[in-house]
Structures are given as C-alpha cells and as structure tokens.
C-alpha cells in the first residue's frame, strides 16, 4: 500500500523551514526524510548543518545547504563518547547557528525552525530571534517514557542502579531490567544526566514535537507523552523513511553489489548483520561473530564498518573462515540497508537495535536478532523481543555457540516463523498509518496546519 500524497499547502508565499540535523547517521536520516516529506508538500527547505558529517547537497538539489563550524577536531566525532559530543556541540554550535540564521533572516522570512531534540541550545536562539521552534525526536516514544519514569523512580528513591544485578527486573517499568537502563555503564554519568535534563527542559518550550514512530506500534507511550511529558502538539509521523519520497542520506558509500548477490539466494534465507554507524567491538567479538555465523550454516550478508573494531582500521577475519563461508557469506563495508531489508532473500536481521534499523526491519517485515550496544538500544531491544515480539535477544554478549544457536532459531525454526508472522502484521500496520486517513498521515496534516499558523 502506498502512502497517499495529496496534502499540499496553498499559500501565496512559499513557507521557509530551516532544519538543523544532529551530525550522526541515525539522526541525519530521519531529519532529511522529514525535510524531503515537507518539501514534497510545498515547503522551501534550508538545511543548516555542521562541517563534520555534512550531508551531500547534490542528493538534495532543491534544498539550500548552509554549513556552520562545529569546533570538532579531526576524528573527534568517532573517538568521543556520543553524549559528551552532544554536550560539546551544544556549546560550539550556538554562536555559528545564531549567526547563520540571522543572515538568512536578513535575506527573507523564516517560518519556523525544526531541530534535532539533542540540540537544546536552539531554544535560546529561537527566543532571541523570535522564531517558532519544533523538535524532532529520533528515538522511540517508549524510550522517552522510560527515561521519564526512571527519573521519577530515582527522585523518589525507588531505584538504586548500583545495588541491583544486571538481570534484576524493575517492576515499575516491565519488562525492563537494570541492564536495559539507558546510560547504564556510561563512563560519564554526570554529563549523561546533564544532557538529558537540558534536552528535557528545552523541549517544554518547543511548539511541536515530531516523533519517528507510529500509533499502531507505540500508542501507549504516545498517550503518556501527550499527557505527562510534552504539553504541546505531538506528531507521530513514522515510519518517515516509508512516508517520505526516497532520498539518499548515507554518509558512507553504500555497496550496491550485494544486491546482485542477494538476487542469487533463496527467499528468506539470508541473515543480514549490521550494527549501525557508531557501535564498535573488540577483535575478540569479531572472531566470535565470524565463527558463530560460519557454524550456523546459514547464508549471511555482514556489514563490517571500517573503524568498528577498537584500535584497528580493518582486521583480517580468522583463518579458515573465508574457506568455510565463501559459498554462502558476503562481507561489505556499508550496505544500502533499506533496500537490503526489503529484498525477498533476507529472512532475518541481526541488529544493534538503533531506532532507524529497528523501524526499517519492522517495516520490511524482517524478524530481528537483537543485540543492543548502548543508550536507547537496550530499551528498544527489550521491547522488540518481549513486547512487540518481533525479535529474540542475544543476552550474553558475543559467544560463537550462542550465536550459532540463535541464528538457527531465528532463520529455520518454528520460533523464527512465528516472529515472521507477527512482524509481517506490524509491517501492514505501519503502512496503514502512513496511508491517507492513517494516524501518521493525520499527524502530517496537523503539523502542516501548525506551521501554516505561524
Ligand atoms: N545504515 C546503512 N547502511 C549500513 C548500516 C546502516 O545505510 O550498512 C543506515 C540504516 O539504514 C539506518 C542508519 O544507517 O537508517 C543507522 O541508524 P540507527 O538508528 O539504526 O543506528 P545508529 O547508526 O544511529 O547506531
């Protein structure tokens, strides 16, 4: 089912939106998908972006791109903890953003700014320039409600993270356990808390909050956000990658040669393995993953991103691995992930449960093997496996025997088949949400009305 596209603004002057993505792949993708969607409805778009991880303007010939300095040194984007980076970027981007936006305003009106929620400094800039500000949240609604609940539990002295064992359940927020808490194990809990509080505070004065999710998946969390967290308009408009006209946002070159390889595989036999743009591993983990895949005897397409192995640009795979897997395995450095997941040969996705990857898997009807790495991924993995029941979680890190067993369970056993049936239903549900009259479609109508009222 295709989303209907007949929301179109009628205005004598084209309204101008300025967007500011946060410079990580998982944040750039939904922001540019949103911008592409709004452009298709008649808005003019300027993207203000950091020098680091800048999107490729030639992929968006109808947008205006304005780079700003971000103060990061070479490689800092990859060596710094993501939350520390959020803190640094909020400090370093405020003045350049204000400057660039002021210059844009001297050339003509700006209707509204839409920024990633992690850029909390934009509250002060919007206030100073008297511009309406709307936020895009790039994680799941459930994560937002989990963070709010955890804060309350901690304030009331009902949760002590340090006393509990990792597998201890937190009865107030089932099915989460201590080890599923975002930020657990962070090396800098103070910055984590500070950034969380700043994001939360800046959210309250925004005029709208867009989320890349859909009612059919997270209605309970969305109701809670509407009631308790965000007092103004909430627009659940996901899955944006399906709702928006297709665009290319990838920061790395996607290796399309894997599509021809997938064409040669039997339907639903290939497990696609990718842990997103930020996760990194020890060499030992890589060896366990390799042997787990090899011993599972299932075809696989595995993304090994350069730089994803600690202290190595690239590592050789264990001796004997290639020989054992060459007829049924393929390794690439970066995939056209949405196309891969939509390919009929792909029957499973071993994922870190970044929110984009999780949505893409669900919305292509692909069951998941969940292996979260950090932050919101732990909550998403737990919900994917225990609430939405569209995946199974690998619980004990990387162990070749456990991996071999889990891959087989997902790909060839009855448990995997049942998961496939549930995730196919969820896919249909997502498509209904973005079709005319669906909840995401109506949210888009509401957002357009809100912007046109400024
Ligand atoms: N992605 C991709 N090719 C790959 C792996 C990932 O294009 O080989 C895309 C993927 O489709 C998703 C994004 O990168 O949209 C990753 O975002 P996610 O939120 O899943 O994880 P993060 O990278 O932020 O940890």
Tab-separated table of N, CA and C and ligand atoms in Angstrom, residues 24-27 29 33 250 254 272 274-279 303 333-338 352-358 360 377, ligand 1:
chain	number	residue	atom	x	y	z
A	24	UNK	N	24.903	12.747	13.325
A	24	UNK	CA	25.110	11.300	13.315
A	24	UNK	C	24.178	10.704	12.268
A	25	UNK	N	24.607	9.598	11.674
A	25	UNK	CA	23.804	8.983	10.620
A	25	UNK	C	22.359	8.710	11.073
A	26	UNK	N	22.234	8.176	12.285
A	26	UNK	CA	20.908	7.817	12.785
A	26	UNK	C	20.030	9.027	13.076
A	27	UNK	N	20.597	10.216	13.101
A	27	UNK	CA	19.825	11.451	13.303
A	27	UNK	C	19.623	12.180	11.977
A	29	UNK	N	19.403	10.806	9.009
A	29	UNK	CA	18.423	10.110	8.158
A	29	UNK	C	16.993	10.579	8.417
A	33	UNK	N	14.689	12.841	5.907
A	33	UNK	CA	13.434	12.231	5.425
A	33	UNK	C	12.258	13.169	5.713
A	250	UNK	N	23.025	8.724	2.999
A	250	UNK	CA	24.117	7.971	3.599
A	250	UNK	C	25.420	8.771	3.611
A	254	UNK	N	27.428	3.347	-0.041
A	254	UNK	CA	26.710	2.073	0.116
A	254	UNK	C	27.100	1.130	-1.018
A	272	UNK	N	20.922	-10.789	7.558
A	272	UNK	CA	21.672	-9.545	7.339
A	272	UNK	C	22.210	-9.098	8.699
A	274	UNK	N	24.233	-6.163	10.779
A	274	UNK	CA	24.823	-4.820	10.801
A	274	UNK	C	24.515	-4.163	12.135
A	275	UNK	N	25.513	-3.471	12.666
A	275	UNK	CA	25.354	-2.850	13.981
A	275	UNK	C	25.404	-1.327	13.906
A	276	UNK	N	25.008	-0.779	12.746
A	276	UNK	CA	24.831	0.660	12.630
A	276	UNK	C	26.119	1.445	12.468
A	277	UNK	N	26.005	2.746	12.675
A	277	UNK	CA	27.096	3.654	12.317
A	277	UNK	C	28.036	3.979	13.468
A	278	UNK	N	27.686	3.587	14.707
A	278	UNK	CA	28.504	4.003	15.847
A	278	UNK	C	29.089	2.854	16.661
A	279	UNK	N	28.399	1.730	16.703
A	279	UNK	CA	28.829	0.635	17.580
A	279	UNK	C	30.222	0.153	17.192
A	303	UNK	N	27.837	-6.554	7.452
A	303	UNK	CA	28.481	-5.244	7.303
A	303	UNK	C	29.550	-5.099	8.384
A	333	UNK	N	31.421	-3.239	3.469
A	333	UNK	CA	31.772	-2.209	4.446
A	333	UNK	C	30.573	-1.343	4.838
A	334	UNK	N	29.602	-1.192	3.976
A	334	UNK	CA	28.405	-0.389	4.275
A	334	UNK	C	27.335	-0.775	3.274
A	335	UNK	N	26.121	-0.966	3.727
A	335	UNK	CA	25.072	-1.515	2.859
A	335	UNK	C	24.025	-0.463	2.500
A	336	UNK	N	23.330	-0.672	1.396
A	336	UNK	CA	22.102	0.100	1.185
A	336	UNK	C	21.012	-0.576	2.021
A	337	UNK	N	21.004	-0.269	3.312
A	337	UNK	CA	20.269	-1.110	4.276
A	337	UNK	C	18.766	-1.240	3.991
A	338	UNK	N	18.150	-0.127	3.625
A	338	UNK	CA	16.694	-0.230	3.411
A	338	UNK	C	16.384	-1.168	2.243
A	352	UNK	N	21.812	-4.044	16.131
A	352	UNK	CA	22.103	-3.402	17.427
A	352	UNK	C	20.875	-2.658	17.948
A	353	UNK	N	19.786	-2.678	17.166
A	353	UNK	CA	18.543	-2.004	17.556
A	353	UNK	C	18.646	-0.494	17.697
A	354	UNK	N	19.459	0.135	16.842
A	354	UNK	CA	19.284	1.573	16.658
A	354	UNK	C	17.840	1.768	16.211
A	355	UNK	N	17.263	2.924	16.520
A	355	UNK	CA	15.825	3.080	16.247
A	355	UNK	C	15.526	3.010	14.745
A	356	UNK	N	16.402	3.605	13.921
A	356	UNK	CA	16.147	3.544	12.473
A	356	UNK	C	16.202	2.109	11.981
A	357	UNK	N	17.231	1.383	12.406
A	357	UNK	CA	17.360	-0.004	11.951
A	357	UNK	C	16.156	-0.827	12.407
A	358	UNK	N	15.709	-0.588	13.627
A	358	UNK	CA	14.572	-1.352	14.156
A	358	UNK	C	13.310	-1.055	13.341
A	360	UNK	N	13.192	0.077	10.300
A	360	UNK	CA	13.364	-0.436	8.932
A	360	UNK	C	13.114	-1.942	8.898
A	377	UNK	N	19.186	1.744	22.740
A	377	UNK	CA	19.101	0.444	22.060
A	377	UNK	C	18.693	-0.680	23.005
B	1	LIG	N1	22.718	2.070	7.511
B	1	LIG	C1	23.087	1.994	6.206
B	1	LIG	N2	23.996	1.027	5.864
B	1	LIG	C2	24.548	0.157	6.746
B	1	LIG	C3	24.150	0.252	8.098
B	1	LIG	C4	23.228	1.219	8.445
B	1	LIG	O1	22.618	2.746	5.350
B	1	LIG	O2	25.374	-0.660	6.349
B	1	LIG	C5	21.704	3.088	7.892
B	1	LIG	C6	20.449	2.431	8.369
B	1	LIG	O3	19.585	2.197	7.279
B	1	LIG	C7	19.907	3.424	9.389
B	1	LIG	C8	21.125	4.172	9.867
B	1	LIG	O4	22.188	3.860	8.981
B	1	LIG	O5	18.971	4.297	8.782
B	1	LIG	C9	21.572	3.767	11.263
B	1	LIG	O6	20.721	4.325	12.198
B	1	LIG	P1	20.333	3.558	13.519
B	1	LIG	O7	19.427	4.449	14.283
B	1	LIG	O8	19.794	2.222	13.213
B	1	LIG	O9	21.698	3.306	14.272
B	1	LIG	P2	22.963	4.216	14.655
B	1	LIG	O10	23.852	4.196	13.467
B	1	LIG	O11	22.450	5.593	14.981
B	1	LIG	O12	23.543	3.497	15.815
